[in-house]
Amino acid sequence: MKRSLLVLLVAAMMTISSFGSASAGKIVLGVPGAHSGDLASYGLPTVEAAKLVVKAINESGGVNGEQVVLSLQDDQCKPEFATNAAMKLLSDQVNVVLGHICSGPTKAALPIYKESNLVCMSPSATSPSLTLSGDYPNFFRTIASDDAQGALAAMFAVEKLGLKKPAIIHDKGDYGKGFAEYTMKYLKEKGVEPVLFEGVTPGAVDYSAVVQKIKASGADGVIFGGYHPEASKVVSQMRKKKMTIPFLSDDGVKAQTFIDIAGKAAEGVYATGPQDITGNPMYAVALKQYKDSHYGAEPGAFYFEAYSAALALLKAIEYAKSTDYDKIVDALRNNEVETPVGKIKFDAKGDAIGVGFSVYQVKDGQYVEVK
Amino acid sequence: MEYFLELFFSGLTRGSIYALIALGYTMVYGIIELINFAHGEIYMIGAFVGLVVAGILTSFGFPAASIVVLASIAAIIYAAAYGYTIEKIAYRPLRGAPRLSPLISAIGMSIFLQNYVMLSQTSDFLSFPSLIPEFNFLGKYESMVGSSDFVIIVVAAVVMVALNLFIKFTRMGKAMRATAQNRKMAMLVGINVDQVISATFVIGSALAAVGGVLIASHIGQINFFIGFIAGIKAFTAAVLGGIGSVPGAMLGGLILGWTESFCTGYVSSDYEDVFAFALLVLILIFRPSGLLGKAPIQKV
């Protein structure tokens, strides 16, 4: 008897609290993501970014005169929890969603938001299909997708390096092979057919046989997908065999350690890497806000992307002067916002225009951006 | 034809390294029937010692050729000391134990050494200086056999001939063969079996260290994990040639090296390991004791 009374009381309290958070005259920003579990380090910086942006906006009078409140939902980066988190956000009557963090949960939750006409913007889900498939017109992101790097590499290889017969080598891993495959796809779109597409075994004793093969194939450049230990082995053995053709790789190779290991062979190597955002005025603002409120600590993963997404979402509502789905989407696509990742708006697929990768080249033991 | 020769020599280089390491596996197995899984780590430690010594000597301005020799000698001494100590503390106390116990002890030693080097050095990849001076004696065929390939092949060949002569003609060599044949009988005729076993570990470790310094200088990078894959490949080579047989380890190493190299060249490097291990399975089906291995004699 007593226990059922307790259950009733708890249920009543929960009902009241969920009504409370969705009170009228407020804009609710949903923040689903990994807030606990082994991937929490990817999700929690987004919560911090959302809190800081909302605090700043509320202090300067809110959005269209209305205060912004947050609704946090934990999905632990697991698709099965993501749908629960999405349902909970709907019951909280959120106006826009900042999340999810991982690509899998994002894909699981998106149909739910789509049915309820909710805009969802992720700071970190990089799976290309989220935007490329066209299935989710309500999805946006402030991070470049995995295929953007391949597209850039292909563009650079064909237009700047003038490669006609590139050889593509990868390390058989998810990341390296993915980059290699996207690059090949975009090369083919440009009418360039790779002469070689092969994986090497990471950690193998030496790669001279595959280097001979590249040589025999008559390739005029090598595009490598993978991380720096393998890249430095391949490029060193190429240079030892007096092969001077260009070597182009990904952001797994755009690291100082690559130059330290490959030494002289690293000179002249091209690698794509995230665009330098440290020069943006909003970057300094976002960094200072975080440091001021966290005793000088450095922000974690995707903080600046999340900060940008929160700003873009709330500014879009302000610009649209409404929380109507169509108007927000219009504002996101047509209205530029100043954010830490640059001055951005979104293309028809949902990717941020102006966010992405640049090509770097090793010059005198340092990566220098190729203009 | 040129492409074929290029692949042939690339496989020869790789196979020479496998053979150098495989000798340690096969000798230890021949004497005490233990698969010393810590052997790959000895190779890795040899490479690390080579890196440290080469770094010190370079900073003192030694000429390149003397650095190769001195770094190799230091690596040999250090690795030999490791091999001796490992046998003493991890295998000797288990000599009378069931065969599984020293095997587990060997795996434990391997993991211990990997983590010890990771913690005391670094988990990052380190750049290894190119110790072997560049020279060109082939003119336009230089791309087939570079200077470091040439040194690796020659050193491996010299070491193998020397080892064979050692086993055939010296007292210790004879004692080794006797111990391998029958440990109890060897003991009865007055051979110090413990000494023979220690010597086996010391020689095997020294060969692995030479391999470590040479290959590190050839590919230009090392880290604490390189011993694992090289060890597995060398072990495969030893089994392929017939574990326990010294010429078998050399043959197995070369065959494995050529298989990988030709497979990469004519099929795809994606399938390098597939072909290498398919070959192993095939040979073991038709010759269960390996190419040059002897079928175990039923001891009565």
XYZ file of C-alpha atoms in Angstrom:
671
model
C 0.000 0.000 0.000
C 2.692 2.342 1.086
C 4.857 1.442 -1.903
C 2.182 2.144 -4.485
C 1.630 5.538 -2.912
C 5.325 6.264 -3.302
C 5.271 5.206 -6.941
C 2.303 7.470 -7.533
C 4.054 10.403 -5.882
C 7.210 9.903 -7.894
C 5.214 9.620 -11.088
C 3.365 12.822 -10.236
C 6.612 14.646 -9.562
C 8.113 13.501 -12.830
C 5.073 14.649 -14.769
C 5.270 18.052 -13.164
C 8.961 18.415 -13.897
C 8.571 17.538 -17.536
C 5.744 20.019 -17.897
C 7.901 22.547 -16.124
C 10.776 22.417 -18.542
C 8.572 23.086 -21.517
C 6.783 26.090 -20.127
C 5.501 28.603 -22.609
C 7.486 31.653 -23.668
C 10.756 29.837 -23.710
C 12.922 28.357 -26.398
C 14.092 24.838 -25.620
C 17.402 23.623 -27.014
C 17.689 19.844 -26.881
C 21.192 18.482 -26.339
C 21.326 14.708 -26.771
C 24.672 12.892 -26.833
C 27.106 10.748 -24.902
C 27.060 12.290 -21.443
C 28.160 9.112 -19.705
C 29.860 5.876 -20.687
C 33.144 5.366 -22.468
C 32.502 8.006 -25.118
C 31.418 10.740 -22.705
C 34.582 12.678 -23.484
C 33.154 13.301 -26.961
C 29.741 14.388 -25.699
C 30.355 16.478 -22.610
C 32.235 19.338 -24.342
C 29.078 19.870 -26.416
C 27.048 20.283 -23.224
C 29.569 22.866 -21.998
C 29.461 24.694 -25.331
C 25.641 24.760 -25.285
C 25.581 26.059 -21.699
C 28.067 28.841 -22.467
C 26.283 29.954 -25.654
C 22.869 29.915 -23.963
C 24.200 31.819 -20.971
C 25.684 34.527 -23.191
C 22.508 34.804 -25.286
C 20.203 34.872 -22.267
C 22.314 37.596 -20.648
C 21.990 39.731 -23.757
C 18.194 39.435 -23.764
C 17.569 35.972 -25.196
C 16.305 34.993 -28.612
C 13.513 37.257 -29.844
C 13.019 38.292 -26.237
C 12.564 34.755 -25.014
C 14.944 32.960 -22.688
C 16.603 29.746 -23.861
C 16.579 26.630 -21.691
C 18.413 23.377 -22.225
C 17.112 19.842 -22.211
C 19.974 17.354 -21.816
C 19.521 13.721 -22.829
C 22.150 11.006 -22.529
C 22.432 8.415 -25.326
C 25.934 7.065 -24.468
C 26.558 7.039 -28.218
C 24.337 3.982 -28.482
C 21.643 3.898 -31.186
C 19.152 2.058 -28.941
C 19.362 4.812 -26.314
C 19.291 7.521 -28.955
C 15.681 6.811 -29.893
C 14.703 7.022 -26.222
C 16.572 10.301 -25.892
C 14.802 11.605 -28.992
C 11.358 10.648 -27.637
C 12.167 12.356 -24.364
C 13.208 15.511 -26.206
C 9.905 15.492 -28.091
C 8.008 15.242 -24.825
C 10.068 18.172 -23.562
C 8.805 20.083 -26.614
C 12.236 21.158 -27.750
C 12.426 23.663 -30.579
C 15.774 22.621 -32.037
C 18.220 19.793 -31.356
C 21.997 20.111 -30.947
C 23.325 16.577 -31.427
C 23.742 13.696 -31.561
C 27.442 13.104 -31.144
C 28.126 9.786 -32.894
C 26.984 8.948 -36.403
C 25.124 5.740 -35.445
C 22.811 7.281 -32.838
C 22.286 10.289 -35.077
C 21.025 8.012 -37.822
C 18.751 6.201 -35.380
C 17.187 9.386 -34.003
C 16.844 11.403 -37.208
C 13.612 9.793 -38.489
C 11.926 10.686 -35.198
C 12.912 14.353 -35.515
C 11.964 14.338 -39.178
C 8.425 13.225 -38.394
C 8.046 15.988 -35.831
C 9.609 18.658 -38.059
C 12.571 19.313 -35.826
C 15.921 20.646 -37.005
C 18.855 18.555 -35.782
C 22.438 19.796 -36.019
C 25.404 17.627 -35.077
C 28.841 18.967 -34.129
C 30.599 15.651 -34.695
C 28.716 13.052 -36.765
C 30.950 12.717 -39.836
C 29.342 9.763 -41.659
C 28.916 10.952 -45.266
C 25.535 9.235 -45.785
C 23.832 11.511 -43.233
C 23.888 14.376 -45.698
C 24.685 12.682 -49.004
C 21.788 10.208 -48.931
C 19.251 13.052 -48.973
C 17.056 11.116 -46.548
C 17.274 13.702 -43.798
C 16.428 17.224 -44.961
C 16.233 18.249 -41.286
C 19.879 17.331 -40.622
C 22.745 19.819 -40.512
C 26.317 19.649 -39.233
C 29.183 21.976 -38.460
C 31.919 19.409 -39.086
C 33.141 18.279 -42.481
C 32.089 14.785 -43.481
C 34.555 11.970 -44.056
C 34.206 12.145 -47.800
C 35.044 15.858 -47.893
C 38.668 14.949 -47.295
C 38.642 12.469 -50.145
C 36.992 15.030 -52.415
C 39.621 17.610 -51.544
C 42.462 15.126 -52.072
C 41.056 14.123 -55.460
C 40.562 17.742 -56.483
C 44.105 18.639 -55.400
C 45.643 15.594 -57.086
C 43.971 16.304 -60.401
C 43.881 20.077 -60.590
C 46.979 21.171 -58.706
C 49.340 18.212 -59.101
C 48.028 17.270 -62.539
C 48.053 13.534 -61.795
C 46.775 11.310 -64.598
C 47.699 7.872 -63.259
C 47.726 7.956 -59.460
C 48.326 4.861 -57.338
C 46.112 4.593 -54.237
C 47.526 2.739 -51.234
C 45.750 2.285 -47.895
C 46.261 0.471 -44.595
C 43.088 -1.698 -44.810
C 41.665 0.098 -41.737
C 38.233 1.764 -41.519
C 39.706 5.222 -41.641
C 42.496 4.688 -44.158
C 40.486 2.544 -46.531
C 37.506 4.881 -46.260
C 39.646 7.838 -47.289
C 41.163 5.814 -50.133
C 37.756 4.733 -51.415
C 36.221 8.224 -51.326
C 39.289 9.621 -53.044
C 39.014 6.978 -55.751
C 35.322 7.741 -56.228
C 36.004 11.463 -56.737
C 38.999 10.766 -58.961
C 36.794 8.660 -61.213
C 34.206 11.440 -61.314
C 36.953 13.679 -62.652
C 37.786 11.069 -65.272
C 41.022 9.911 -63.657
C 41.378 6.173 -63.278
C 43.834 5.031 -60.567
C 46.396 2.528 -61.875
C 46.639 0.757 -58.524
C 44.374 0.338 -55.502
C 45.921 -1.785 -52.757
C 46.125 -2.264 -49.036
C 49.316 -2.838 -47.108
C 49.587 -4.695 -43.819
C 50.275 -2.305 -40.927
C 53.448 -3.284 -39.070
C 54.851 -5.484 -41.841
C 58.627 -5.764 -41.924
C 59.051 -3.844 -45.134
C 57.068 -2.449 -48.044
C 59.620 -2.655 -50.822
C 57.533 -5.113 -52.865
C 54.550 -2.773 -52.943
C 56.841 0.135 -53.741
C 58.239 -1.850 -56.690
C 54.687 -2.455 -57.767
C 53.880 1.252 -57.678
C 56.963 1.850 -59.767
C 56.092 -0.863 -62.271
C 52.537 0.483 -62.598
C 53.943 3.740 -63.953
C 52.026 5.818 -61.422
C 52.670 9.558 -61.513
C 51.709 10.054 -57.858
C 50.784 8.147 -54.726
C 47.692 8.794 -52.620
C 47.910 7.107 -49.232
C 45.066 6.512 -46.765
C 46.135 5.639 -43.240
C 48.304 6.723 -40.360
C 51.828 8.067 -40.157
C 53.910 4.929 -39.327
C 52.905 3.194 -42.566
C 52.983 6.408 -44.577
C 56.534 7.144 -43.490
C 57.656 3.599 -44.339
C 56.138 3.793 -47.816
C 57.465 7.241 -48.598
C 60.969 6.472 -47.244
C 61.250 3.352 -49.365
C 59.976 5.253 -52.391
C 62.587 7.957 -51.953
C 65.297 5.309 -51.411
C 64.391 3.853 -54.787
C 64.753 7.353 -56.248
C 61.028 7.711 -56.957
C 60.320 11.416 -56.818
C 56.604 11.338 -57.683
C 54.284 13.334 -55.358
C 52.942 11.691 -52.209
C 49.546 12.845 -50.929
C 47.930 11.631 -47.735
C 45.257 12.371 -45.116
C 45.060 14.014 -41.697
C 46.350 10.817 -40.067
C 49.648 11.830 -41.587
C 49.340 15.576 -41.008
C 51.255 15.425 -37.752
C 54.687 16.516 -36.615
C 55.546 12.901 -35.645
C 55.318 11.928 -39.305
C 57.991 14.483 -40.188
C 60.168 13.376 -37.251
C 60.084 9.735 -38.346
C 60.264 10.095 -42.100
C 62.980 12.743 -41.820
C 64.317 13.823 -45.186
C 61.785 11.660 -47.031
C 58.940 13.745 -45.546
C 60.062 16.825 -47.432
C 57.499 17.756 -50.087
C 54.808 15.345 -48.876
C 51.242 16.667 -49.173
C 48.567 15.934 -46.573
C 45.022 17.130 -46.089
C 44.135 18.323 -42.611
C 41.430 20.280 -40.794
C 41.314 23.912 -41.748
C 43.095 26.216 -39.380
C 40.321 27.952 -37.415
C 42.477 29.638 -34.775
C 42.443 32.899 -36.717
C 38.658 33.331 -36.523
C 37.531 36.086 -34.140
C 34.802 33.918 -32.589
C 37.359 31.155 -31.897
C 39.153 33.356 -29.391
C 35.837 34.365 -27.782
C 34.684 30.752 -27.381
C 38.062 29.666 -26.038
C 38.143 32.509 -23.510
C 34.615 31.765 -22.314
C 35.532 28.141 -21.707
C 38.793 28.907 -19.951
C 37.179 31.571 -17.759
C 34.512 29.179 -16.551
C 36.784 26.133 -16.211
C 39.829 27.470 -14.393
C 41.918 27.731 -17.545
C 41.400 24.146 -18.744
C 41.427 23.351 -22.469
C 38.051 22.531 -24.049
C 37.545 18.933 -25.175
C 36.684 17.268 -28.474
C 34.298 19.058 -30.875
C 33.837 22.000 -28.482
C 34.238 24.591 -31.220
C 32.003 22.689 -33.634
C 29.364 22.428 -30.905
C 29.699 26.093 -30.015
C 29.232 26.952 -33.681
C 26.207 24.674 -33.993
C 24.520 26.177 -30.921
C 25.122 29.674 -32.265
C 23.902 28.747 -35.745
C 20.690 27.185 -34.404
C 19.777 30.027 -32.051
C 20.705 32.740 -34.534
C 18.556 31.015 -37.143
C 15.556 31.161 -34.798
C 16.324 34.815 -34.167
C 16.580 35.508 -37.886
C 13.426 33.542 -38.678
C 11.637 35.334 -35.820
C 9.815 32.066 -35.218
C 10.383 28.463 -34.225
C 8.612 27.237 -37.329
C 10.558 24.392 -38.996
C 10.505 25.742 -42.553
C 11.555 29.197 -41.482
C 14.466 27.885 -39.412
C 15.677 25.732 -42.303
C 15.458 28.712 -44.644
C 17.422 30.843 -42.224
C 20.141 28.197 -41.860
C 20.549 27.926 -45.615
C 20.422 31.601 -46.498
C 21.798 33.450 -43.517
C 25.491 33.552 -42.687
C 26.546 33.346 -39.025
C 29.856 34.273 -37.492
C 31.059 31.205 -35.528
C 34.325 29.790 -34.171
C 34.678 27.561 -37.254
C 34.251 30.543 -39.546
C 31.458 32.495 -41.204
C 29.122 29.696 -42.228
C 25.808 28.875 -43.816
C 24.540 25.484 -44.921
C 24.158 23.879 -48.326
C 21.034 22.076 -49.507
C 22.313 18.782 -48.096
C 23.029 20.196 -44.666
C 26.802 20.466 -44.665
C 28.285 23.740 -43.505
C 29.762 25.718 -46.395
C 33.223 26.952 -45.554
C 34.020 24.223 -43.025
C 36.455 21.616 -44.118
C 39.965 20.666 -44.926
C 42.992 22.320 -46.422
C 46.014 20.818 -48.117
C 49.357 21.140 -46.366
C 52.865 20.405 -47.591
C 56.053 19.654 -45.656
C 58.581 22.417 -46.172
C 61.806 22.544 -44.154
C 60.463 20.088 -41.583
C 57.098 21.765 -41.096
C 53.592 21.528 -42.523
C 52.717 24.672 -44.437
C 49.268 25.311 -45.880
C 49.216 25.146 -49.674
C 47.298 28.165 -50.913
C 62.107 -9.803 -66.240
C 63.401 -6.741 -64.447
C 60.210 -6.595 -62.405
C 60.603 -10.246 -61.503
C 64.181 -9.664 -60.346
C 63.143 -6.641 -58.314
C 60.536 -8.718 -56.509
C 63.017 -11.563 -56.144
C 65.526 -9.365 -54.349
C 62.872 -7.617 -52.303
C 61.734 -11.060 -51.136
C 65.325 -12.088 -50.525
C 65.883 -9.099 -48.207
C 62.702 -9.754 -46.310
C 63.393 -13.488 -46.192
C 66.931 -12.944 -44.884
C 65.516 -10.999 -41.949
C 62.913 -13.682 -41.271
C 65.643 -16.319 -41.443
C 67.892 -14.452 -39.016
C 65.108 -14.298 -36.438
C 63.806 -17.785 -37.223
C 67.178 -19.300 -36.313
C 66.576 -18.358 -32.682
C 63.181 -20.079 -32.641
C 64.419 -23.193 -34.321
C 67.584 -23.605 -32.221
C 65.738 -23.218 -28.940
C 63.040 -25.593 -30.084
C 65.637 -28.089 -31.286
C 67.320 -28.202 -27.903
C 64.538 -27.933 -25.317
C 61.364 -28.229 -27.390
C 60.157 -24.841 -26.203
C 58.705 -22.180 -28.475
C 60.336 -19.063 -27.133
C 57.643 -16.480 -27.782
C 59.803 -13.768 -26.211
C 62.215 -14.086 -29.118
C 60.530 -11.386 -31.204
C 60.969 -8.990 -28.282
C 64.701 -9.754 -28.197
C 64.823 -8.611 -31.810
C 62.971 -5.432 -30.810
C 65.322 -4.801 -27.877
C 68.295 -5.286 -30.179
C 66.904 -2.584 -32.451
C 66.372 -0.218 -29.498
C 69.934 -0.723 -28.236
C 71.159 -0.076 -31.766
C 69.197 3.195 -31.805
C 70.572 4.391 -28.468
C 74.187 3.467 -29.238
C 74.016 4.920 -32.734
C 72.622 8.136 -31.280
C 75.452 8.399 -28.733
C 78.170 7.588 -31.267
C 76.758 10.037 -33.806
C 76.843 12.815 -31.242
C 80.537 12.021 -30.657
C 81.159 12.278 -34.389
C 82.132 8.686 -35.194
C 82.319 7.770 -38.910
C 79.231 6.044 -40.314
C 80.803 2.656 -41.007
C 82.135 2.279 -37.469
C 78.712 3.244 -36.061
C 77.069 0.293 -37.836
C 79.619 -2.133 -36.445
C 79.706 -0.742 -32.900
C 75.918 -0.395 -32.675
C 75.504 -3.977 -33.881
C 78.061 -5.262 -31.370
C 76.360 -3.382 -28.537
C 72.970 -4.738 -29.636
C 74.387 -8.272 -29.792
C 75.873 -8.073 -26.288
C 72.747 -6.531 -24.801
C 70.331 -8.907 -26.526
C 72.489 -11.888 -25.631
C 72.375 -10.813 -21.990
C 68.589 -10.555 -22.234
C 68.336 -13.992 -23.852
C 70.532 -15.545 -21.176
C 68.575 -13.911 -18.357
C 65.183 -14.821 -19.768
C 66.198 -18.458 -19.998
C 67.559 -18.356 -16.471
C 64.569 -16.761 -14.764
C 61.611 -17.757 -16.923
C 62.394 -21.179 -18.391
C 65.024 -22.940 -16.291
C 62.889 -23.139 -13.113
C 60.184 -24.759 -15.244
C 62.445 -27.280 -16.930
C 60.737 -30.292 -15.315
C 57.245 -28.834 -15.510
C 54.599 -29.936 -18.036
C 55.208 -28.492 -21.510
C 52.427 -25.964 -21.241
C 53.988 -24.082 -18.312
C 57.164 -22.815 -20.048
C 55.022 -21.898 -23.052
C 52.803 -19.682 -20.932
C 55.910 -18.332 -19.230
C 57.277 -17.430 -22.678
C 54.108 -15.577 -23.637
C 54.210 -13.770 -20.294
C 57.835 -12.803 -20.889
C 56.931 -11.458 -24.322
C 54.147 -9.249 -22.932
C 56.347 -8.149 -20.049
C 59.185 -7.082 -22.347
C 56.852 -5.221 -24.717
C 55.329 -3.236 -21.884
C 58.665 -2.704 -20.189
C 60.110 -1.130 -23.328
C 56.912 0.837 -23.913
C 57.065 2.346 -20.420
C 60.803 2.889 -20.234
C 61.143 4.250 -23.774
C 57.982 5.462 -25.452
C 54.929 4.076 -27.187
C 55.512 6.372 -30.166
C 57.336 5.399 -33.284
C 60.958 6.541 -33.222
C 63.067 7.492 -36.172
C 66.000 5.135 -36.732
C 69.021 6.648 -38.494
C 70.067 5.126 -41.787
C 73.234 3.444 -40.517
C 74.250 1.733 -43.711
C 76.088 4.206 -45.951
C 74.667 4.640 -49.434
C 76.732 3.137 -52.191
C 75.910 2.156 -55.724
C 77.628 -0.776 -57.321
C 74.987 -1.834 -59.828
C 74.670 1.276 -61.918
C 71.240 1.400 -63.495
C 70.075 -1.730 -61.675
C 70.399 0.064 -58.387
C 66.664 -0.023 -57.814
C 66.775 -3.830 -57.573
C 69.250 -4.064 -54.736
C 69.836 -0.930 -52.705
C 72.822 -0.630 -50.417
C 70.896 -1.666 -47.297
C 69.268 -4.638 -49.075
C 72.728 -5.733 -50.169
C 74.181 -5.477 -46.654
C 71.220 -7.381 -45.152
C 71.504 -10.222 -47.672
C 75.291 -10.508 -47.314
C 75.254 -10.329 -43.503
C 72.510 -12.935 -43.307
C 74.380 -15.255 -45.660
C 77.662 -14.870 -43.753
C 75.949 -15.415 -40.407
C 74.236 -18.558 -41.642
C 77.402 -20.086 -43.052
C 79.242 -19.255 -39.832
C 76.482 -20.761 -37.715
C 76.502 -23.968 -39.736
C 80.275 -24.273 -39.412
C 79.966 -23.563 -35.694
C 77.414 -26.308 -35.179
C 79.318 -28.783 -37.309
C 82.874 -28.324 -36.134
C 83.160 -26.771 -32.672
C 82.942 -28.554 -29.318
C 79.944 -26.465 -28.319
C 78.304 -27.215 -31.633
C 78.737 -30.911 -31.110
C 77.405 -30.615 -27.568
C 74.363 -28.786 -28.959
C 73.669 -31.497 -31.478
C 74.059 -34.144 -28.818
C 71.707 -32.328 -26.445
C 69.171 -31.884 -29.211
C 69.269 -35.593 -29.941
C 68.829 -36.787 -26.393
C 69.226 -34.551 -23.387
C 69.546 -37.337 -20.808
C 72.174 -39.233 -22.756
C 74.120 -36.016 -23.315
C 74.074 -35.414 -19.590
C 75.308 -38.969 -18.969
C 78.311 -38.568 -21.244
C 79.338 -35.448 -19.348
C 77.913 -32.577 -21.371
C 76.918 -29.586 -19.246
C 73.393 -29.323 -20.574
C 72.563 -26.099 -18.745
C 75.539 -24.448 -20.360
C 74.506 -25.702 -23.790
C 70.974 -24.361 -23.350
C 72.294 -20.975 -22.222
C 74.611 -20.862 -25.210
C 71.682 -21.594 -27.519
C 69.729 -18.684 -26.104
C 72.732 -16.371 -26.317
C 73.451 -17.255 -29.957
C 69.800 -17.037 -31.007
C 69.397 -13.659 -29.298
C 72.561 -12.308 -30.895
C 71.278 -13.251 -34.373
C 67.931 -11.618 -33.676
C 69.692 -8.445 -32.533
C 71.678 -8.287 -35.774
C 68.403 -8.654 -37.661
C 66.840 -5.928 -35.517
C 69.556 -3.360 -36.139
C 69.701 -4.113 -39.870
C 65.969 -3.966 -40.527
C 65.477 -0.870 -38.355
C 68.183 0.885 -40.312
C 66.576 -0.334 -43.555
C 63.055 0.930 -42.863
C 64.008 3.827 -40.610
C 61.569 3.473 -37.718
C 61.035 1.366 -34.612
C 58.616 1.102 -31.731
C 57.992 -1.321 -28.905
C 55.605 -3.466 -30.943
C 57.762 -4.362 -33.961
C 58.873 -7.635 -32.370
C 55.385 -9.073 -32.362
C 54.716 -9.239 -36.096
C 58.328 -9.983 -37.042
C 58.323 -12.732 -34.397
C 55.144 -14.313 -35.741
C 56.487 -14.245 -39.297
C 59.854 -15.685 -38.252
C 58.140 -18.365 -36.212
C 56.067 -19.217 -39.284
C 59.280 -19.427 -41.311
C 60.795 -21.771 -38.733
C 57.746 -24.056 -38.828
C 57.661 -23.915 -42.627
C 61.254 -25.080 -42.880
C 60.835 -27.640 -40.142
C 61.187 -26.369 -36.587
C 64.354 -27.662 -34.972
C 66.299 -27.656 -38.228
C 68.816 -24.841 -38.765
C 68.963 -25.055 -42.584
C 65.177 -25.404 -42.472
C 64.813 -22.014 -40.745
C 66.875 -20.371 -43.460
C 64.946 -22.047 -46.251
C 61.627 -21.285 -44.544
C 62.567 -17.623 -44.120
C 63.491 -17.233 -47.767
C 60.403 -19.060 -49.030
C 58.158 -16.931 -46.847
C 59.880 -13.748 -48.006
C 59.536 -14.694 -51.663
C 55.929 -15.790 -51.271
C 54.997 -12.428 -49.776
C 56.995 -10.456 -52.270
C 55.737 -12.239 -55.408
C 52.201 -12.275 -54.097
C 52.359 -8.514 -53.556
C 53.868 -7.996 -56.975
C 51.673 -10.262 -59.073
C 48.426 -10.493 -57.089
C 47.858 -7.847 -54.451
C 49.424 -6.839 -51.164
C 45.923 -7.178 -49.685
C 46.458 -10.928 -49.881
C 50.074 -11.006 -48.727
C 49.325 -12.701 -45.405
C 46.624 -14.893 -46.920
C 49.113 -16.425 -49.345
C 51.884 -16.699 -46.768
C 49.729 -18.615 -44.315
C 47.935 -20.648 -46.956
C 51.360 -21.851 -48.042
C 52.140 -22.767 -44.440
C 48.949 -24.801 -44.138
C 49.580 -26.550 -47.455
C 53.113 -27.538 -46.546
C 52.069 -28.756 -43.116
C 49.366 -30.911 -44.683
C 51.832 -32.667 -46.968
C 54.926 -32.497 -44.759
C 53.733 -32.198 -41.156
C 57.274 -31.751 -39.860
C 58.090 -28.916 -42.265
C 60.283 -28.886 -45.358
C 63.566 -30.020 -43.822
C 62.253 -31.197 -40.460
C 62.683 -34.752 -39.328
C 59.687 -36.731 -38.218
C 59.987 -37.187 -34.452
C 61.741 -40.382 -33.512
C 59.786 -42.531 -31.139
C 62.033 -42.674 -28.096
C 61.919 -45.993 -26.284
